[in-house]
Short mmCIF file of C-alpha atoms in Angstrom, two decimals:
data_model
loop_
_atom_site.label_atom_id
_atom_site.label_comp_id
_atom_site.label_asym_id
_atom_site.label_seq_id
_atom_site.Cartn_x
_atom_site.Cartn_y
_atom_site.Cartn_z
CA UNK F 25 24.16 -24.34 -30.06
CA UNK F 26 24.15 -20.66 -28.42
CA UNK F 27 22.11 -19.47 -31.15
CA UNK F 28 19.43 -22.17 -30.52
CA UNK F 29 19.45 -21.52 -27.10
CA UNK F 30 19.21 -17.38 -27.33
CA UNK F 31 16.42 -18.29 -29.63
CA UNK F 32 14.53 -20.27 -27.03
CA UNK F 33 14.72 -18.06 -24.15
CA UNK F 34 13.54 -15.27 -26.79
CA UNK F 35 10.64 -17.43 -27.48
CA UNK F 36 10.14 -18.04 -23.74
CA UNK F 37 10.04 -14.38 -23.12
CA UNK F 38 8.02 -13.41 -26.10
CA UNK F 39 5.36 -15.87 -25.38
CA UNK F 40 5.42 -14.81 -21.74
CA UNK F 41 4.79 -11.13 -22.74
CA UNK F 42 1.65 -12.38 -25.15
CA UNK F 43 0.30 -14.74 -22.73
CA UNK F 44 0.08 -11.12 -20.37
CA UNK F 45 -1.09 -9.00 -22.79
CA UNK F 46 -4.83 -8.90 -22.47
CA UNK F 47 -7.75 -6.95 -25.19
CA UNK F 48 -9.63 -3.89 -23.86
CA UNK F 49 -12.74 -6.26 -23.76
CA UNK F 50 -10.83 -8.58 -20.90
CA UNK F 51 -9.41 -5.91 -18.92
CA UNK F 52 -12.37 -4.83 -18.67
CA UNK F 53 -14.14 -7.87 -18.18
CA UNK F 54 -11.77 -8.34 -14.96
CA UNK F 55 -12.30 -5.43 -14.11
CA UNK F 56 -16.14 -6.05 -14.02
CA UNK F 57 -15.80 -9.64 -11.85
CA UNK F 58 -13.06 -7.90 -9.20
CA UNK F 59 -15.71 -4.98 -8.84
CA UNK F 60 -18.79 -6.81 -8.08
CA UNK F 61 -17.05 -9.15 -5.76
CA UNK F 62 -14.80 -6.20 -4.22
CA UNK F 63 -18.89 -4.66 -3.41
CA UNK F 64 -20.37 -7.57 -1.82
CA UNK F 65 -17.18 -8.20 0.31
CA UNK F 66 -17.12 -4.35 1.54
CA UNK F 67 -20.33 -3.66 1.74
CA UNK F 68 -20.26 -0.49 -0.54
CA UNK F 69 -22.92 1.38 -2.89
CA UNK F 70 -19.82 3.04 -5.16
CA UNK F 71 -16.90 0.79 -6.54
CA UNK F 72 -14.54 3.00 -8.95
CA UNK F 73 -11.60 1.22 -10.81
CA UNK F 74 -8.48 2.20 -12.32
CA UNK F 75 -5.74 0.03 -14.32
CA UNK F 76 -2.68 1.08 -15.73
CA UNK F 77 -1.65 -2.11 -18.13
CA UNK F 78 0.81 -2.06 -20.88
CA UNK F 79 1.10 2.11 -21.09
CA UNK F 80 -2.95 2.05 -21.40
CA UNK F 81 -5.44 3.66 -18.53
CA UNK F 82 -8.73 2.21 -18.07
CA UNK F 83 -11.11 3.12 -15.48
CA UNK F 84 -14.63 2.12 -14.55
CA UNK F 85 -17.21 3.15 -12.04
CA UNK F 86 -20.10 0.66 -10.07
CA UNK F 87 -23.04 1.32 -8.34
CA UNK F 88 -24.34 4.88 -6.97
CA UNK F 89 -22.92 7.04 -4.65
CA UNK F 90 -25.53 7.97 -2.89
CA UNK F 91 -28.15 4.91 -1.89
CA UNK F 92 -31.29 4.56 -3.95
CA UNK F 93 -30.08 7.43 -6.43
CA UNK F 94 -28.50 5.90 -9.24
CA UNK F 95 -25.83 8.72 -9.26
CA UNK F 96 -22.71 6.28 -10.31
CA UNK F 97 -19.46 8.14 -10.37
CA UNK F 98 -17.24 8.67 -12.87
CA UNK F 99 -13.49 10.05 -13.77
CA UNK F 100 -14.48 13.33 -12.24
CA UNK F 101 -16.10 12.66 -9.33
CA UNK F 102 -14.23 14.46 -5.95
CA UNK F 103 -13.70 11.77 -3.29
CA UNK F 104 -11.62 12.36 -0.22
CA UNK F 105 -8.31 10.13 -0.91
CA UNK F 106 -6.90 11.08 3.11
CA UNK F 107 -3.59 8.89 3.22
CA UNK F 108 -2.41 8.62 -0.10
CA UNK F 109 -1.41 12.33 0.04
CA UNK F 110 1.46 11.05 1.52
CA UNK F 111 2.86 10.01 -1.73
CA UNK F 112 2.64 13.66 -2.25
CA UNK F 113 4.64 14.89 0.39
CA UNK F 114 6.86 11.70 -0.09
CA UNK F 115 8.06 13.01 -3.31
CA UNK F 116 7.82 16.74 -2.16
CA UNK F 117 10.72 15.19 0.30
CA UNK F 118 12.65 12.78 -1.74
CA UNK F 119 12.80 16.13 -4.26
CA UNK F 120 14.34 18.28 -1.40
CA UNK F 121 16.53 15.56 -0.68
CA UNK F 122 18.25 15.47 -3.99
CA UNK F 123 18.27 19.40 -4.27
CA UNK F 124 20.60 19.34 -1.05
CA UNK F 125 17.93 21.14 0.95
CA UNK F 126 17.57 18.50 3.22
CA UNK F 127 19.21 15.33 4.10
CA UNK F 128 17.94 12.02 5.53
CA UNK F 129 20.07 12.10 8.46
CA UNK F 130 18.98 15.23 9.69
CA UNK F 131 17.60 16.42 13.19
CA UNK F 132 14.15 17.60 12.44
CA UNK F 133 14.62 20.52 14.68
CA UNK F 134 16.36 21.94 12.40
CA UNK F 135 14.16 23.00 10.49
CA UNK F 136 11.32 24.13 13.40
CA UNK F 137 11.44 27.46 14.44
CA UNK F 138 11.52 27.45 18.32
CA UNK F 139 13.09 25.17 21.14
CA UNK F 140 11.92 21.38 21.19
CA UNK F 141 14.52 19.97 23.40
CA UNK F 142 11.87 17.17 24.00
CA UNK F 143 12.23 15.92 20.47
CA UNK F 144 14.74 13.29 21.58
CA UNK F 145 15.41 9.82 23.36
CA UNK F 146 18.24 9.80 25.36
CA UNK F 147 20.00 12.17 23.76
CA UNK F 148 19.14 10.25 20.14
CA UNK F 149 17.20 12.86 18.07
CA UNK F 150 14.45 12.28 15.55
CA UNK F 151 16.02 11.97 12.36
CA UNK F 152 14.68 12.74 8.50
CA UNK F 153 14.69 9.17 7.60
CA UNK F 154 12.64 8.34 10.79
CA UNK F 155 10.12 10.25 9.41
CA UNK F 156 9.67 8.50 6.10
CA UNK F 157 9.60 5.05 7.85
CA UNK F 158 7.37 5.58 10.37
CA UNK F 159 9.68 4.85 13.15
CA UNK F 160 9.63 8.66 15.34
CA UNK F 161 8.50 6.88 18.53
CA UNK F 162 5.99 10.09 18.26
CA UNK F 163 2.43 9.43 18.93
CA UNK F 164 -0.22 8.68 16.65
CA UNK F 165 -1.69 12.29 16.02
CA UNK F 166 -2.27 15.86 17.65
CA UNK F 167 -4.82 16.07 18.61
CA UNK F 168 -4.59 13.31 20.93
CA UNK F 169 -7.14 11.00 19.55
CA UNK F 170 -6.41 7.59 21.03
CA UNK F 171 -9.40 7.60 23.85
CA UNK F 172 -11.98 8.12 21.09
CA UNK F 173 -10.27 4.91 18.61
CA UNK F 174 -11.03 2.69 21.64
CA UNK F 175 -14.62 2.41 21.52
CA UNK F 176 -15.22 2.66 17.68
CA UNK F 177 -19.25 2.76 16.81
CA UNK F 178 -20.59 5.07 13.89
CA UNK F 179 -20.61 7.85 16.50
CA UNK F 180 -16.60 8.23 16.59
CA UNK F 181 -16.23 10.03 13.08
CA UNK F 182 -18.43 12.60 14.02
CA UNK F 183 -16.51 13.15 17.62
CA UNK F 184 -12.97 13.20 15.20
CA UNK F 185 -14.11 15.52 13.18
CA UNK F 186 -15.57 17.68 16.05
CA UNK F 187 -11.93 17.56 17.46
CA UNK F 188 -9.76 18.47 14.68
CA UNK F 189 -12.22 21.27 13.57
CA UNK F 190 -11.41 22.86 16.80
CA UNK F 191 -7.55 22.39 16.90
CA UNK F 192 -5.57 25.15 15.67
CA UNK F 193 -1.96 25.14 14.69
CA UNK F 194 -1.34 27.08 17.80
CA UNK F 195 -1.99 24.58 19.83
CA UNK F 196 -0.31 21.86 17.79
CA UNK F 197 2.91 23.45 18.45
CA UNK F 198 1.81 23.95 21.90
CA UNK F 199 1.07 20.56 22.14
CA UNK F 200 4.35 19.24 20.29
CA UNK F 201 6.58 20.61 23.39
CA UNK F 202 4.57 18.20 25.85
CA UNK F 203 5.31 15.33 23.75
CA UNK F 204 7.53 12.92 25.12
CA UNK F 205 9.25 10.29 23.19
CA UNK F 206 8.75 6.39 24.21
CA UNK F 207 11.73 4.79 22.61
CA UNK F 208 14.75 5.26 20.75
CA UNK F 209 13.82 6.41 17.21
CA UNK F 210 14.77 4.43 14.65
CA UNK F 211 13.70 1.61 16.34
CA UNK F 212 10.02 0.74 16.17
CA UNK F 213 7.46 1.01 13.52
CA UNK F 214 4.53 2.76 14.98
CA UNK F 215 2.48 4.59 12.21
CA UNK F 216 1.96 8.49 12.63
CA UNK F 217 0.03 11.21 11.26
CA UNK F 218 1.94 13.71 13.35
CA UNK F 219 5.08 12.78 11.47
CA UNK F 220 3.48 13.46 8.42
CA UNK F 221 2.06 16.98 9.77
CA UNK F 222 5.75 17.80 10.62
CA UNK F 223 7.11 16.64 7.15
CA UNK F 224 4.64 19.45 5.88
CA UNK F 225 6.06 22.22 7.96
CA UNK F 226 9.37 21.01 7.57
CA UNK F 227 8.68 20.97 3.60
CA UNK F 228 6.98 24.80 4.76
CA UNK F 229 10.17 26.12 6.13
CA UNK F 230 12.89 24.33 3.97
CA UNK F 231 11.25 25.92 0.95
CA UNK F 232 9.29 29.14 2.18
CA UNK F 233 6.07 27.89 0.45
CA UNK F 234 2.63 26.50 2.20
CA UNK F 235 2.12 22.58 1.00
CA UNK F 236 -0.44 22.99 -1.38
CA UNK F 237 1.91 25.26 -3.09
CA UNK F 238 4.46 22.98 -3.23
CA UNK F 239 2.02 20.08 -4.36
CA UNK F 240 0.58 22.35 -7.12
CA UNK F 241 3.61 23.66 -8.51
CA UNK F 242 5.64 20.15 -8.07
CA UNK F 243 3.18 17.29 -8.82
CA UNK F 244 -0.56 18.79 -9.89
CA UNK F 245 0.88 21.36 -12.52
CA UNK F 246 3.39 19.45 -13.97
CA UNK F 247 0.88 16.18 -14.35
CA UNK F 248 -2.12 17.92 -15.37
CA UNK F 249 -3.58 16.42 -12.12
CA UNK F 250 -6.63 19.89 -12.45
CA UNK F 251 -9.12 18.21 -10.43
CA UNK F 252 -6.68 17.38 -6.82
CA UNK F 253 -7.39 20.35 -4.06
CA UNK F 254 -7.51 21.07 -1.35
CA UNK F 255 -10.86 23.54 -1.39
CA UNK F 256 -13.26 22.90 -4.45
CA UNK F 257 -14.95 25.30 -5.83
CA UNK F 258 -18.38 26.81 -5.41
CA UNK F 259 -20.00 24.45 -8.39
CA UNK F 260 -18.28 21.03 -7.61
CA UNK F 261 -19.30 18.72 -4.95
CA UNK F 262 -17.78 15.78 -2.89
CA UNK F 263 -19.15 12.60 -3.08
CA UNK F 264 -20.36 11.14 0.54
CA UNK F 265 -19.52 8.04 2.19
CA UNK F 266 -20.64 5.63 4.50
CA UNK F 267 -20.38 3.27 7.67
CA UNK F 268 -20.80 -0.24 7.50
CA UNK F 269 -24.05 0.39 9.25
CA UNK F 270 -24.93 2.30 6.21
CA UNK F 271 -25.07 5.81 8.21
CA UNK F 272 -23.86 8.92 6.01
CA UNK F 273 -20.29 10.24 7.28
CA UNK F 274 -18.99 13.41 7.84
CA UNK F 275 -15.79 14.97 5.67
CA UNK F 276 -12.44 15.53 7.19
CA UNK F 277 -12.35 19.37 9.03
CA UNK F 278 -8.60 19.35 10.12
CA UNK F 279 -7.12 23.22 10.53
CA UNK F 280 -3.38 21.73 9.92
CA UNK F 281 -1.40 20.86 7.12
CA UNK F 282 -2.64 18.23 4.88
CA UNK F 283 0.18 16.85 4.38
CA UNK F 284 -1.31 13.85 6.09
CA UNK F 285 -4.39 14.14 3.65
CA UNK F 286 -7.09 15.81 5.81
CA UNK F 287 -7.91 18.09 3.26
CA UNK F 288 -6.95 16.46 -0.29
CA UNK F 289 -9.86 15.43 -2.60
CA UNK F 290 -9.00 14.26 -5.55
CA UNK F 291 -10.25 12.30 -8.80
CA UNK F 292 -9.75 8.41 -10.37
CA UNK F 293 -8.87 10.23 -13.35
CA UNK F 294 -6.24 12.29 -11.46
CA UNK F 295 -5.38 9.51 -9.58
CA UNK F 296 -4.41 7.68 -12.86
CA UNK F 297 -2.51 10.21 -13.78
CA UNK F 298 -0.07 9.97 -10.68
CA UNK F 299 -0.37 6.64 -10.79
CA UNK F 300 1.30 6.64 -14.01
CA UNK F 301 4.13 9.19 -12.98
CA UNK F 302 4.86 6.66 -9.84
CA UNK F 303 5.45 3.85 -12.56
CA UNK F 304 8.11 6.25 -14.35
CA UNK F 305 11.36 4.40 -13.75
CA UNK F 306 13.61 6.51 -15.03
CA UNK F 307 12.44 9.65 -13.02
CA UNK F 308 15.51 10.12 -9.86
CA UNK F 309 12.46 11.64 -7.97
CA UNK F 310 10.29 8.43 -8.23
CA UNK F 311 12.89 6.45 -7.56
CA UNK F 312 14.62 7.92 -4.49
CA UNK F 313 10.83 7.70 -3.09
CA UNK F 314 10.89 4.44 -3.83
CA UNK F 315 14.16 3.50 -2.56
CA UNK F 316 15.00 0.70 0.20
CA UNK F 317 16.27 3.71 2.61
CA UNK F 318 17.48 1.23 5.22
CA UNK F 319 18.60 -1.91 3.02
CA UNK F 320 16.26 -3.72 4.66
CA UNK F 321 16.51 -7.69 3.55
CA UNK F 322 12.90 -7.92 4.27
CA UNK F 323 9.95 -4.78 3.51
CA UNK F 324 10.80 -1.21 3.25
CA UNK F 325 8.66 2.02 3.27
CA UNK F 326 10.30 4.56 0.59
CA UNK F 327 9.09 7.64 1.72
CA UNK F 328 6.13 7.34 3.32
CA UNK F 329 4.23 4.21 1.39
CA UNK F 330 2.75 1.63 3.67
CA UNK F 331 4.32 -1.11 2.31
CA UNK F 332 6.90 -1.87 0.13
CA UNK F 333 7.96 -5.44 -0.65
CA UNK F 334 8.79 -8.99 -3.12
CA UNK F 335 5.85 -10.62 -3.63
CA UNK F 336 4.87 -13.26 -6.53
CA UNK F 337 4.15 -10.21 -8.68
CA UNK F 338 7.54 -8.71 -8.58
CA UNK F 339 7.73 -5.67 -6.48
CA UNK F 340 4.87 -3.94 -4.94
CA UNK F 341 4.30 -0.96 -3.40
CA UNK F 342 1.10 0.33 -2.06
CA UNK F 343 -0.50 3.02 0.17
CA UNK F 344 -4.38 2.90 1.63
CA UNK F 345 -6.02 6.30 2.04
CA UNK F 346 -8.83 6.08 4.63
CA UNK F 347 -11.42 8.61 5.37
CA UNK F 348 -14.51 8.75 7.66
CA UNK F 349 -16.48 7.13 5.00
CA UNK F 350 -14.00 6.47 1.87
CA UNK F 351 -11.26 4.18 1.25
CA UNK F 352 -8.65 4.64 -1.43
CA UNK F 353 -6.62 1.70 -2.29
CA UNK F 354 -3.15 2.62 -4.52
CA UNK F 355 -0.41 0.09 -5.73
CA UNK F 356 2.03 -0.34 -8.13
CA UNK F 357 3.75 -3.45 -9.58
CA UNK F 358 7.30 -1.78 -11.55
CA UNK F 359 8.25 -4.95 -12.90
CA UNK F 360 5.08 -5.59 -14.45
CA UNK F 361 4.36 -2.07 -15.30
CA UNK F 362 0.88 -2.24 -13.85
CA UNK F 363 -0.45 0.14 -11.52
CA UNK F 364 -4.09 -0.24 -9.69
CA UNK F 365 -6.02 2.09 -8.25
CA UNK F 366 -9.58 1.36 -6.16
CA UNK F 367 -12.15 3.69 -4.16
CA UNK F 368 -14.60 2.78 -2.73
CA UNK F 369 -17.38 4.85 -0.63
CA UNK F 370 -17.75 2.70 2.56
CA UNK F 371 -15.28 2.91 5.74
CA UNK F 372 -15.65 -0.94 7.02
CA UNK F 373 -13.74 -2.67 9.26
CA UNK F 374 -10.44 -4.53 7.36
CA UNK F 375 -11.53 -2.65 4.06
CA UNK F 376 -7.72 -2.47 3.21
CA UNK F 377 -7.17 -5.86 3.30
CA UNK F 378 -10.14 -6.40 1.26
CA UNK F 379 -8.99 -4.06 -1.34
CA UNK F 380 -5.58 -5.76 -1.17
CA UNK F 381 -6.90 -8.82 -2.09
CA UNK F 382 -9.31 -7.70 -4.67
CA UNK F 383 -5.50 -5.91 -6.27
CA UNK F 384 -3.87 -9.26 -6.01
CA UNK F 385 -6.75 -10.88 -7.94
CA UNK F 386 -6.73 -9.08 -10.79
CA UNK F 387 -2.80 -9.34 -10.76
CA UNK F 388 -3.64 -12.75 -11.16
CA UNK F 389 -6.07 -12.54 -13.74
CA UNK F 390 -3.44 -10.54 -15.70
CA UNK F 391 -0.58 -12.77 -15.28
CA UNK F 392 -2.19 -16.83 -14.89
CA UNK F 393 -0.63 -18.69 -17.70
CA UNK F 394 -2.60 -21.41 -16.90
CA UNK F 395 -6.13 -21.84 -15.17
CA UNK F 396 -5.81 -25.74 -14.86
CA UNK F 397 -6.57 -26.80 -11.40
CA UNK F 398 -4.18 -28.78 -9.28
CA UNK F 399 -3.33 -29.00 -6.13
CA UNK F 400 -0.65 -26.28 -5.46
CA UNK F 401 2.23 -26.01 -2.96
CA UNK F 402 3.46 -29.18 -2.53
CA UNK F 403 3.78 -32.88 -3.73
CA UNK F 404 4.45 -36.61 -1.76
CA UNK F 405 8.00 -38.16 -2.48
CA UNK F 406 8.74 -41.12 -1.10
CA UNK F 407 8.51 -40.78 2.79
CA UNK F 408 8.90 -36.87 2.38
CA UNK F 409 6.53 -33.35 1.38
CA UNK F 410 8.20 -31.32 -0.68
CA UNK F 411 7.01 -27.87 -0.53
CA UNK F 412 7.63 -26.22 -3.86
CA UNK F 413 7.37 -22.76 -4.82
CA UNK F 414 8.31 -21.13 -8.47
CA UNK F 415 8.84 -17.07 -8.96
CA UNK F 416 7.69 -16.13 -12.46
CA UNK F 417 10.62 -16.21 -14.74
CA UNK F 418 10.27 -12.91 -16.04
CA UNK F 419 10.64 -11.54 -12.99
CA UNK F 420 13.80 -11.07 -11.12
CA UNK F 421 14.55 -13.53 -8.38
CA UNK F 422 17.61 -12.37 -7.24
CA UNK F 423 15.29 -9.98 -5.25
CA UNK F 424 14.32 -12.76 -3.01
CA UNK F 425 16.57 -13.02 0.15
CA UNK F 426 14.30 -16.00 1.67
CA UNK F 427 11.22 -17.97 0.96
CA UNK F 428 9.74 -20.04 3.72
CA UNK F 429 6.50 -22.01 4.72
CA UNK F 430 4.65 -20.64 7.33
CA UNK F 431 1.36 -22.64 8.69
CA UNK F 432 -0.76 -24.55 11.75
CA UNK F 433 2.06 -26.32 12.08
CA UNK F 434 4.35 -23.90 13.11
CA UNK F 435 2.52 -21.14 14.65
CA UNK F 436 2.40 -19.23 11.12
CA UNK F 437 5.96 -18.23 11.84
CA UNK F 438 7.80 -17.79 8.59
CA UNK F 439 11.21 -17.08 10.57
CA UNK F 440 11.16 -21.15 11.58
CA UNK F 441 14.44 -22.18 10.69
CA UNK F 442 12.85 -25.86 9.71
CA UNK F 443 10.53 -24.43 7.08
CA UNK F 444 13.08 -22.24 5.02
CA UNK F 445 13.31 -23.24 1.73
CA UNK F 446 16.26 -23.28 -0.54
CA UNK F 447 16.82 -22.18 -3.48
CA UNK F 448 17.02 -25.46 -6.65
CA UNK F 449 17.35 -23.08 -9.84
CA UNK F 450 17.29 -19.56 -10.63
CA UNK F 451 13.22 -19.21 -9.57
CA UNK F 452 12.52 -22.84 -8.31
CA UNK F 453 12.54 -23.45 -4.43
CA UNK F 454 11.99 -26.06 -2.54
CA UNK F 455 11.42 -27.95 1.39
CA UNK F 456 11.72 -31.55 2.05
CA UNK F 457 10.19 -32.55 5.36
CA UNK F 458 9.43 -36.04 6.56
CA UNK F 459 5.95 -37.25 6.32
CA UNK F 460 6.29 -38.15 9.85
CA UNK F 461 5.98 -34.75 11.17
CA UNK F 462 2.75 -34.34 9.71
CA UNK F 463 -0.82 -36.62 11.42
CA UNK F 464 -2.37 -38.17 8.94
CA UNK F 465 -5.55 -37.56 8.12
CA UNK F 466 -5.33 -33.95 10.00
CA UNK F 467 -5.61 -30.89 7.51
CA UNK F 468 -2.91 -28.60 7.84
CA UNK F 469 -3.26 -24.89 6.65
CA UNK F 470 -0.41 -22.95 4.95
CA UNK F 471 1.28 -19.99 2.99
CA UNK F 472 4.41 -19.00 1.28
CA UNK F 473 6.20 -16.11 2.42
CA UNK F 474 9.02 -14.13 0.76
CA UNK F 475 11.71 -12.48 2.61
CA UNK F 476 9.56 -12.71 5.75
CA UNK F 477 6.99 -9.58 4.48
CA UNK F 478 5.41 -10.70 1.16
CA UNK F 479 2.71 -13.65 1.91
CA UNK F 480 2.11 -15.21 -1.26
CA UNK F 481 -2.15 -15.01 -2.43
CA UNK F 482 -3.28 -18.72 -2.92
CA UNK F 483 -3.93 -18.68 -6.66
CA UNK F 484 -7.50 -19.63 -7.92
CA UNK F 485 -6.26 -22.85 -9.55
CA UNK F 486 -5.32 -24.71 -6.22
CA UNK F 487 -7.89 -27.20 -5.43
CA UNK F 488 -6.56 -27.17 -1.88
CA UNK F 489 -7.46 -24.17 -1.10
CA UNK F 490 -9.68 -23.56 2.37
CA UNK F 491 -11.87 -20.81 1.39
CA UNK F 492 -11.89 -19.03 4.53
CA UNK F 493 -10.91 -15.14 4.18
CA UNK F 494 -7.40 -15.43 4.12
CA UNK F 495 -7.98 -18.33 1.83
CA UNK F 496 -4.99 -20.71 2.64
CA UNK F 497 -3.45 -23.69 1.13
CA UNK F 498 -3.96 -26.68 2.84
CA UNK F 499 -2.56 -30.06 3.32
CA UNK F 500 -3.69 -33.42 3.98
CA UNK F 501 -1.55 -36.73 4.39
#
């Protein structure tokens, strides 16, 4: 009886892998469907693609660079990836951590040089690990750039750049002593590039070495990653980007440290290459990055990633890079083994969340066992709905903490203690709720959420699904 049963779940599991495992022609025929629709949904002339699937890299470039001259890019081309240099200094970090050099509960002022008795709330200092989740209470940036990000037009990147080309590290650290915390740290997420720029000098003084040292010697050397600098050389060339307008942009001209990304250009085919280190489970670096720092039962932030979280692909982690007129898009799914990386040469208004969606598409494409449409989310029993979710069974479910049902008919709030769902079988979860609470005839939208952070994509074989942008399920009584 055992044996017949081992047998079956080995059959489960094997046809589960083949069902994922995809020829070079389809990867690449996703990759060719996410691309185009990725470029009419952003607006941009250059789409470059990179998938790490099954231990293989493929990549593949769309469109031109620059408009009207058929110069596509390719594995070589220098774009500006800005914010994903914080994976980077992330690891630069988690590194020092595990050498001893520094620890997450330290004061940062120990390891600036002069007095910053202002570095504090109430006596509560800025800590190590408030750096990595973005909770400082510092501002946004030095310079102080908030005035010019509340009238965006195609005019601002040209007024930011101005700014930062005349800011000197003197005055940063002239600048840092005025700054005046608004919160107890620890508390609030409020993203900052001026944590970043003091994660680089911290990284500066704990080791003696300037951050593109550190970067080369830790991550570019020992990868092979020959095309990521910070200053190209005389015969290689960056490729432009654009507004949404279509107007040209200007490249970053920062003075400071980079750590934020200000200066980092960088390659898909480097890209892939870190990409693939990131997905190296086994490495204590990667993983302390990684790690859920504060235990959170909800999202977490490693060291510096934007998001990390439980969504229907396992877990996910993923960091957008943003320039003037680039956008970088960077995720990883470890229990799939697939990493995805995107650029694109147009700065447009929600581009991340476009790019986010185009990721979760082709996670889809890879993993669909079954492209029979149904409706999805939900079936009638008796005088009840019963909202039914299922987390793929290869994946591990113990990593879910809560699953509820958030929607128009409860304010989208997937902390409603009616519209939790519990938990039937290993991966199966489900939410009985009278048919009374529901007008017939009125179409209700909807999403499932996982431990209040990962809202679950509507796949593409619901038939109730409302096609707006955020493409909801829907219901209707």
């Amino acid at each position: 009886m055992n044996i017949m049963k081992n047998l079956s779940i080995f059959l489960l599991i094997l046809m589960s892998v083949k069902s994922f495992s995809q020829s070079q022609k389809e990867v690449y025929s996703i990759m060719d469907a996410n691309a185009q629709k990725l470029a009419q949904k952003s607006g941009a002339y250059s789409v470059s693609i990179g998938i790490l699937k099954d231990g293989k890299i493929y990549t593949k470039h769309y469109g031109e660079i620059d408009k009207g001259k058929g110069n596509k890019a390719d594995d070589n081309t220098y774009f500006e990836i800005a914010s994903v240099t914080k994976l980077f200094t992330g690891q630069l970090l988690a590194k020092a951590v595990l050498e001893g050099k520094i620890s997450l509960e330290d004061d940062i002022r120990k390891f600036l040089k002069e007095d910053y008795s202002n570095l504090q709330y109430q006596g509560v200092p800025i800590k190590i690990k408030n750096l990595i989740s973005y909770t400082t209470a510092l501002p946004r940036s030095l310079p102080d750039e908030e005035k010019l990000y509340e009238n965006l037009t195609d005019e601002t990147p040209f007024l930011l750049r101005d700014l930062e080309a005349r800011y000197s590290r003197e005055q940063f650290f002239k600048d840092l002593k005025k700054v005046k915390l608004d919160t107890v740290p620890g508390i609030k997420y409020k993203y900052s590039n001026l944590s970043l720029e003091l994660t680089g000098v911290i990284l500066e003084n704990a080791y003696g070495k300037d951050i593109e040292t550190l970067f080369k010697e830790n991550i570019f050397s020992r990868l092979g990653m020959h095309h990521t600098k910070f200053i190209l050389d005389k015969n290689e060339y960056l490729a432009n980007g654009y507004y949404s307008n279509g107007k040209l942009m200007p490249h970053f001209a920062s003075n400071l440290w980079s750590s934020t990304g200000t200066k980092t250009k960088s390659t898909l085919g480097d890209l892939m290459k870190f990409l693939k280190d990131e997905l190296s489970s086994k490495d204590k670096v990667i993983k302390e990055s990684q790690r859920n720092v504060e235990d959170s039962k909800e999202n977490w932030h490693g060291y510096f990633w934007d998001d990390y979280y439980i969504s229907e692909y396992g877990k996910v982690g993923f960091k957008h890079g943003g320039a003037f007129g680039t956008q970088t898009w960077f995720t990883i799914y470890p229990e799939y083994n697939i990493g995805i990386c995107m650029i694109i040469n147009i700065s447009v208004p929600g581009g991340g969340y476009t790019l986010q969606n185009t990721a979760s598409e082709i996670m889809e494409d890879f993993t669909s066992l079954s492209d029979k449409k149904q409706i999805y989310g939900y079936t009638l029993k008796g005088n009840n709905v019963v909202f039914t979710y299922e987390h793929p069974e290869t994946l591990n479910a113990g990593l879910i903490n809560t699953v509820s049902v958030a929607g128009s008919f409860n304010d989208w709030n997937p902390g409603n203690k009616e519209y939790q769902m519990k938990k039937k079988d290993k991966n199966h979860f489900e939410l009985e709720i009278p048919v009374s609470k529901f007008e017939k005839g009125k179409t209700y939208s909807f999403k499932f959420v996982l431990n209040n952070a990962g809202w679950v994509i509507t796949p593409k074989k619901a038939t109730n699904a409302d096609g707006t942008d955020d493409n909801n399920l829907t219901l209707k009584l």
